[in-house]
Amino acid sequence: MQKNELSTELMHPTFRTRVQADLCPLADCGGLVVTNKCLMLLFCVFAAIPAFSAQHVALHPKSTFDSGEQEIIRQIVDMERQAKEASLRRDADFSLRTLAEDYVAITPLGQVTTKQDTVSARKSGQLRYDTIDVSDMVVRVYGDTAVVTARADVKGHQLGEDFSGPYRYTRVWVRRTGHWLAVSYQATVTQ
């Protein structure tokens, strides 16, 4: 840095900027220091505006749904209830009716299963649920698509192995020819 330049670093959580200014006669009177402090204050205020506006949006999510969305959410919650009951009863017919032909599930171990795999597992009794307690369910609607995220505390066995514990899952429903079909499912073990 040359003798006639002043260097200041402005700190911000997302970036770091170096500002250089030429010294002038006002520096002897403190004018440059005041100017730099004002610029720094303005910079900080303008840098914080996006953070506050984003916080405002996050604190005020959409609180009302139109009647069409409410009805879709009700239908999806009912489909989730039926899916839980069908899992407990090992109802293969429910899977045949409600899983899309291109359905794909990813198990907590990362295995990919299809509609046929799911139906076969239910028919054979390889997969047995004793209890399923669902909580923290959130349904998001995007036209003819609904995404469900939830927590499920389960007790059950697959091929004699106990897989009881807490899980989080995501299921995607798509409305095709007037019926809701599951097209995707993924479960993850949680602590």
PDB file of C-alpha atoms in Angstrom:
ATOM      1  CA  MET A   1       0.000   0.000   0.000  1.00  0.00           C
ATOM      2  CA  GLN A   2       1.287   3.462  -0.839  1.00  0.00           C
ATOM      3  CA  LYS A   3       1.670   6.154   1.792  1.00  0.00           C
ATOM      4  CA  ASN A   4      -1.152   8.258   0.359  1.00  0.00           C
ATOM      5  CA  GLU A   5      -3.832   5.470   0.458  1.00  0.00           C
ATOM      6  CA  LEU A   6      -6.052   4.290   3.296  1.00  0.00           C
ATOM      7  CA  SER A   7      -7.172   0.634   3.286  1.00  0.00           C
ATOM      8  CA  THR A   8     -10.158  -0.657   5.211  1.00  0.00           C
ATOM      9  CA  GLU A   9     -11.633  -4.163   5.272  1.00  0.00           C
ATOM     10  CA  LEU A  10     -15.390  -4.445   5.626  1.00  0.00           C
ATOM     11  CA  MET A  11     -16.582  -7.730   7.141  1.00  0.00           C
ATOM     12  CA  HIS A  12     -19.883  -9.310   6.248  1.00  0.00           C
ATOM     13  CA  PRO A  13     -20.952 -12.944   6.938  1.00  0.00           C
ATOM     14  CA  THR A  14     -21.074 -13.792   3.232  1.00  0.00           C
ATOM     15  CA  PHE A  15     -18.210 -11.835   1.740  1.00  0.00           C
ATOM     16  CA  ARG A  16     -15.158  -9.735   2.457  1.00  0.00           C
ATOM     17  CA  THR A  17     -14.392  -6.474   0.640  1.00  0.00           C
ATOM     18  CA  ARG A  18     -11.319  -4.241   0.651  1.00  0.00           C
ATOM     19  CA  VAL A  19     -12.020  -0.552   0.076  1.00  0.00           C
ATOM     20  CA  GLN A  20      -9.181   1.830  -0.754  1.00  0.00           C
ATOM     21  CA  ALA A  21      -9.441   5.595  -0.761  1.00  0.00           C
ATOM     22  CA  ASP A  22      -6.922   8.313  -1.577  1.00  0.00           C
ATOM     23  CA  LEU A  23      -6.080  10.545   1.321  1.00  0.00           C
ATOM     24  CA  CYS A  24      -6.980  14.163   0.836  1.00  0.00           C
ATOM     25  CA  PRO A  25      -6.608  17.363   2.770  1.00  0.00           C
ATOM     26  CA  LEU A  26      -9.828  16.565   4.672  1.00  0.00           C
ATOM     27  CA  ALA A  27      -8.027  13.638   6.266  1.00  0.00           C
ATOM     28  CA  ASP A  28      -6.218  16.080   8.522  1.00  0.00           C
ATOM     29  CA  CYS A  29      -9.614  17.336   9.731  1.00  0.00           C
ATOM     30  CA  GLY A  30     -11.105  13.878  10.145  1.00  0.00           C
ATOM     31  CA  GLY A  31     -13.438  14.323   7.161  1.00  0.00           C
ATOM     32  CA  LEU A  32     -12.266  11.149   5.414  1.00  0.00           C
ATOM     33  CA  VAL A  33     -12.711   9.087   8.558  1.00  0.00           C
ATOM     34  CA  VAL A  34     -16.285  10.357   8.971  1.00  0.00           C
ATOM     35  CA  THR A  35     -17.001   9.685   5.300  1.00  0.00           C
ATOM     36  CA  ASN A  36     -15.604   6.157   5.536  1.00  0.00           C
ATOM     37  CA  LYS A  37     -17.675   5.456   8.676  1.00  0.00           C
ATOM     38  CA  CYS A  38     -20.823   6.711   6.914  1.00  0.00           C
ATOM     39  CA  LEU A  39     -20.059   4.592   3.857  1.00  0.00           C
ATOM     40  CA  MET A  40     -19.423   1.592   6.064  1.00  0.00           C
ATOM     41  CA  LEU A  41     -22.726   2.143   7.904  1.00  0.00           C
ATOM     42  CA  LEU A  42     -24.641   2.493   4.624  1.00  0.00           C
ATOM     43  CA  PHE A  43     -22.935  -0.612   3.259  1.00  0.00           C
ATOM     44  CA  CYS A  44     -23.927  -2.627   6.349  1.00  0.00           C
ATOM     45  CA  VAL A  45     -27.537  -1.401   6.180  1.00  0.00           C
ATOM     46  CA  PHE A  46     -27.860  -2.275   2.482  1.00  0.00           C
ATOM     47  CA  ALA A  47     -26.141  -5.623   2.991  1.00  0.00           C
ATOM     48  CA  ALA A  48     -28.589  -6.533   5.766  1.00  0.00           C
ATOM     49  CA  ILE A  49     -31.768  -5.669   3.838  1.00  0.00           C
ATOM     50  CA  PRO A  50     -31.920  -8.963   1.905  1.00  0.00           C
ATOM     51  CA  ALA A  51     -31.440 -10.933   5.122  1.00  0.00           C
ATOM     52  CA  PHE A  52     -34.301  -9.102   6.831  1.00  0.00           C
ATOM     53  CA  SER A  53     -36.600  -9.393   3.847  1.00  0.00           C
ATOM     54  CA  ALA A  54     -35.880 -13.136   3.599  1.00  0.00           C
ATOM     55  CA  GLN A  55     -36.561 -13.477   7.307  1.00  0.00           C
ATOM     56  CA  HIS A  56     -39.855 -11.653   6.844  1.00  0.00           C
ATOM     57  CA  VAL A  57     -40.934 -14.156   4.174  1.00  0.00           C
ATOM     58  CA  ALA A  58     -39.882 -17.126   6.289  1.00  0.00           C
ATOM     59  CA  LEU A  59     -41.757 -15.795   9.312  1.00  0.00           C
ATOM     60  CA  HIS A  60     -44.956 -15.198   7.347  1.00  0.00           C
ATOM     61  CA  PRO A  61     -45.631 -18.305   5.247  1.00  0.00           C
ATOM     62  CA  LYS A  62     -48.853 -18.703   3.332  1.00  0.00           C
ATOM     63  CA  SER A  63     -51.399 -19.227   6.086  1.00  0.00           C
ATOM     64  CA  THR A  64     -54.550 -19.883   4.073  1.00  0.00           C
ATOM     65  CA  PHE A  65     -55.274 -22.383   1.367  1.00  0.00           C
ATOM     66  CA  ASP A  66     -58.049 -22.124  -1.160  1.00  0.00           C
ATOM     67  CA  SER A  67     -60.827 -24.698  -0.890  1.00  0.00           C
ATOM     68  CA  GLY A  68     -59.372 -26.740  -3.773  1.00  0.00           C
ATOM     69  CA  GLU A  69     -56.016 -27.087  -2.023  1.00  0.00           C
ATOM     70  CA  GLN A  70     -57.745 -27.932   1.269  1.00  0.00           C
ATOM     71  CA  GLU A  71     -59.657 -30.719  -0.460  1.00  0.00           C
ATOM     72  CA  ILE A  72     -56.489 -32.104  -2.066  1.00  0.00           C
ATOM     73  CA  ILE A  73     -54.682 -32.038   1.282  1.00  0.00           C
ATOM     74  CA  ARG A  74     -57.613 -33.867   2.892  1.00  0.00           C
ATOM     75  CA  GLN A  75     -57.508 -36.494   0.119  1.00  0.00           C
ATOM     76  CA  ILE A  76     -53.751 -36.991   0.482  1.00  0.00           C
ATOM     77  CA  VAL A  77     -53.947 -37.291   4.278  1.00  0.00           C
ATOM     78  CA  ASP A  78     -56.652 -39.922   3.774  1.00  0.00           C
ATOM     79  CA  MET A  79     -54.445 -41.764   1.222  1.00  0.00           C
ATOM     80  CA  GLU A  80     -51.605 -41.732   3.765  1.00  0.00           C
ATOM     81  CA  ARG A  81     -53.953 -43.168   6.425  1.00  0.00           C
ATOM     82  CA  GLN A  82     -55.043 -45.909   4.011  1.00  0.00           C
ATOM     83  CA  ALA A  83     -51.399 -46.645   3.096  1.00  0.00           C
ATOM     84  CA  LYS A  84     -50.548 -47.051   6.792  1.00  0.00           C
ATOM     85  CA  GLU A  85     -53.495 -49.399   7.381  1.00  0.00           C
ATOM     86  CA  ALA A  86     -52.650 -51.413   4.239  1.00  0.00           C
ATOM     87  CA  SER A  87     -49.043 -51.790   5.449  1.00  0.00           C
ATOM     88  CA  LEU A  88     -50.217 -53.084   8.821  1.00  0.00           C
ATOM     89  CA  ARG A  89     -52.623 -55.572   7.132  1.00  0.00           C
ATOM     90  CA  ARG A  90     -50.090 -56.496   4.374  1.00  0.00           C
ATOM     91  CA  ASP A  91     -52.797 -55.565   1.842  1.00  0.00           C
ATOM     92  CA  ALA A  92     -51.237 -56.249  -1.571  1.00  0.00           C
ATOM     93  CA  ASP A  93     -54.425 -55.129  -3.370  1.00  0.00           C
ATOM     94  CA  PHE A  94     -54.015 -51.606  -1.987  1.00  0.00           C
ATOM     95  CA  SER A  95     -50.517 -51.500  -3.512  1.00  0.00           C
ATOM     96  CA  LEU A  96     -51.843 -52.754  -6.841  1.00  0.00           C
ATOM     97  CA  ARG A  97     -54.490 -49.990  -6.883  1.00  0.00           C
ATOM     98  CA  THR A  98     -52.452 -47.049  -5.590  1.00  0.00           C
ATOM     99  CA  LEU A  99     -48.872 -47.513  -6.823  1.00  0.00           C
ATOM    100  CA  ALA A 100     -48.155 -46.161 -10.299  1.00  0.00           C
ATOM    101  CA  GLU A 101     -46.639 -48.580 -12.813  1.00  0.00           C
ATOM    102  CA  ASP A 102     -43.439 -46.502 -12.747  1.00  0.00           C
ATOM    103  CA  TYR A 103     -43.374 -46.380  -8.913  1.00  0.00           C
ATOM    104  CA  VAL A 104     -39.908 -46.400  -7.344  1.00  0.00           C
ATOM    105  CA  ALA A 105     -39.092 -46.652  -3.659  1.00  0.00           C
ATOM    106  CA  ILE A 106     -35.721 -46.271  -1.993  1.00  0.00           C
ATOM    107  CA  THR A 107     -35.330 -48.175   1.257  1.00  0.00           C
ATOM    108  CA  PRO A 108     -33.352 -46.935   4.264  1.00  0.00           C
ATOM    109  CA  LEU A 109     -30.504 -49.199   3.062  1.00  0.00           C
ATOM    110  CA  GLY A 110     -30.514 -47.543  -0.376  1.00  0.00           C
ATOM    111  CA  GLN A 111     -32.158 -50.428  -2.218  1.00  0.00           C
ATOM    112  CA  VAL A 112     -34.430 -49.528  -5.130  1.00  0.00           C
ATOM    113  CA  THR A 113     -37.783 -51.314  -5.208  1.00  0.00           C
ATOM    114  CA  THR A 114     -40.601 -51.239  -7.752  1.00  0.00           C
ATOM    115  CA  LYS A 115     -44.346 -51.711  -7.621  1.00  0.00           C
ATOM    116  CA  GLN A 116     -43.927 -55.437  -8.331  1.00  0.00           C
ATOM    117  CA  ASP A 117     -41.342 -55.785  -5.535  1.00  0.00           C
ATOM    118  CA  THR A 118     -43.710 -54.088  -3.079  1.00  0.00           C
ATOM    119  CA  VAL A 119     -46.703 -56.220  -4.064  1.00  0.00           C
ATOM    120  CA  SER A 120     -44.614 -59.425  -3.839  1.00  0.00           C
ATOM    121  CA  ALA A 121     -43.250 -58.498  -0.403  1.00  0.00           C
ATOM    122  CA  ARG A 122     -46.768 -57.909   0.893  1.00  0.00           C
ATOM    123  CA  LYS A 123     -48.137 -61.134  -0.575  1.00  0.00           C
ATOM    124  CA  SER A 124     -45.267 -63.272   0.752  1.00  0.00           C
ATOM    125  CA  GLY A 125     -45.263 -61.746   4.240  1.00  0.00           C
ATOM    126  CA  GLN A 126     -41.536 -60.889   3.937  1.00  0.00           C
ATOM    127  CA  LEU A 127     -42.367 -57.409   5.203  1.00  0.00           C
ATOM    128  CA  ARG A 128     -44.366 -57.212   8.438  1.00  0.00           C
ATOM    129  CA  TYR A 129     -45.312 -54.067  10.321  1.00  0.00           C
ATOM    130  CA  ASP A 130     -46.560 -54.426  13.900  1.00  0.00           C
ATOM    131  CA  THR A 131     -47.094 -50.696  14.534  1.00  0.00           C
ATOM    132  CA  ILE A 132     -46.679 -47.460  12.584  1.00  0.00           C
ATOM    133  CA  ASP A 133     -47.069 -44.138  14.386  1.00  0.00           C
ATOM    134  CA  VAL A 134     -46.981 -41.221  11.931  1.00  0.00           C
ATOM    135  CA  SER A 135     -46.347 -37.639  13.089  1.00  0.00           C
ATOM    136  CA  ASP A 136     -45.006 -34.313  11.800  1.00  0.00           C
ATOM    137  CA  MET A 137     -46.784 -34.796   8.463  1.00  0.00           C
ATOM    138  CA  VAL A 138     -46.564 -31.963   5.954  1.00  0.00           C
ATOM    139  CA  VAL A 139     -48.431 -32.054   2.629  1.00  0.00           C
ATOM    140  CA  ARG A 140     -47.381 -29.659  -0.149  1.00  0.00           C
ATOM    141  CA  VAL A 141     -49.544 -29.406  -3.266  1.00  0.00           C
ATOM    142  CA  TYR A 142     -48.277 -28.542  -6.755  1.00  0.00           C
ATOM    143  CA  GLY A 143     -51.247 -28.859  -9.090  1.00  0.00           C
ATOM    144  CA  ASP A 144     -51.764 -32.589  -9.703  1.00  0.00           C
ATOM    145  CA  THR A 145     -48.757 -33.501  -7.547  1.00  0.00           C
ATOM    146  CA  ALA A 146     -48.561 -33.724  -3.764  1.00  0.00           C
ATOM    147  CA  VAL A 147     -45.400 -34.231  -1.736  1.00  0.00           C
ATOM    148  CA  VAL A 148     -45.715 -35.696   1.754  1.00  0.00           C
ATOM    149  CA  THR A 149     -42.977 -35.569   4.366  1.00  0.00           C
ATOM    150  CA  ALA A 150     -43.477 -37.164   7.772  1.00  0.00           C
ATOM    151  CA  ARG A 151     -41.937 -38.979  10.692  1.00  0.00           C
ATOM    152  CA  ALA A 152     -42.868 -42.624  11.363  1.00  0.00           C
ATOM    153  CA  ASP A 153     -41.989 -44.634  14.449  1.00  0.00           C
ATOM    154  CA  VAL A 154     -42.342 -48.268  13.382  1.00  0.00           C
ATOM    155  CA  LYS A 155     -42.030 -51.759  14.746  1.00  0.00           C
ATOM    156  CA  GLY A 156     -41.620 -54.512  12.203  1.00  0.00           C
ATOM    157  CA  HIS A 157     -39.568 -57.247  10.544  1.00  0.00           C
ATOM    158  CA  GLN A 158     -38.331 -57.909   7.027  1.00  0.00           C
ATOM    159  CA  LEU A 159     -37.134 -61.433   6.263  1.00  0.00           C
ATOM    160  CA  GLY A 160     -36.941 -62.031  10.018  1.00  0.00           C
ATOM    161  CA  GLU A 161     -34.744 -58.959  10.657  1.00  0.00           C
ATOM    162  CA  ASP A 162     -36.037 -56.320  13.070  1.00  0.00           C
ATOM    163  CA  PHE A 163     -36.168 -52.836  11.499  1.00  0.00           C
ATOM    164  CA  SER A 164     -37.985 -51.065  14.329  1.00  0.00           C
ATOM    165  CA  GLY A 165     -37.157 -47.444  15.002  1.00  0.00           C
ATOM    166  CA  PRO A 166     -37.736 -43.832  13.974  1.00  0.00           C
ATOM    167  CA  TYR A 167     -37.798 -42.915  10.282  1.00  0.00           C
ATOM    168  CA  ARG A 168     -38.468 -39.863   8.151  1.00  0.00           C
ATOM    169  CA  TYR A 169     -40.085 -40.436   4.791  1.00  0.00           C
ATOM    170  CA  THR A 170     -41.111 -38.637   1.644  1.00  0.00           C
ATOM    171  CA  ARG A 171     -43.873 -39.891  -0.638  1.00  0.00           C
ATOM    172  CA  VAL A 172     -44.905 -38.269  -3.913  1.00  0.00           C
ATOM    173  CA  TRP A 173     -48.490 -38.628  -5.122  1.00  0.00           C
ATOM    174  CA  VAL A 174     -49.629 -37.736  -8.657  1.00  0.00           C
ATOM    175  CA  ARG A 175     -53.239 -37.447  -9.811  1.00  0.00           C
ATOM    176  CA  ARG A 176     -53.704 -39.460 -13.017  1.00  0.00           C
ATOM    177  CA  THR A 177     -57.105 -39.983 -14.620  1.00  0.00           C
ATOM    178  CA  GLY A 178     -58.761 -38.642 -11.465  1.00  0.00           C
ATOM    179  CA  HIS A 179     -56.981 -41.000  -9.023  1.00  0.00           C
ATOM    180  CA  TRP A 180     -54.059 -40.365  -6.682  1.00  0.00           C
ATOM    181  CA  LEU A 181     -51.152 -42.742  -7.316  1.00  0.00           C
ATOM    182  CA  ALA A 182     -47.883 -42.973  -5.408  1.00  0.00           C
ATOM    183  CA  VAL A 183     -44.954 -42.537  -7.806  1.00  0.00           C
ATOM    184  CA  SER A 184     -42.051 -42.277  -5.373  1.00  0.00           C
ATOM    185  CA  TYR A 185     -41.174 -43.090  -1.773  1.00  0.00           C
ATOM    186  CA  GLN A 186     -37.998 -42.801   0.270  1.00  0.00           C
ATOM    187  CA  ALA A 187     -37.394 -43.611   3.936  1.00  0.00           C
ATOM    188  CA  THR A 188     -34.408 -42.663   6.062  1.00  0.00           C
ATOM    189  CA  VAL A 189     -33.510 -43.890   9.546  1.00  0.00           C
ATOM    190  CA  THR A 190     -33.306 -41.046  12.097  1.00  0.00           C
ATOM    191  CA  GLN A 191     -31.964 -40.754  15.618  1.00  0.00           C
TER     192      GLN A 191
END
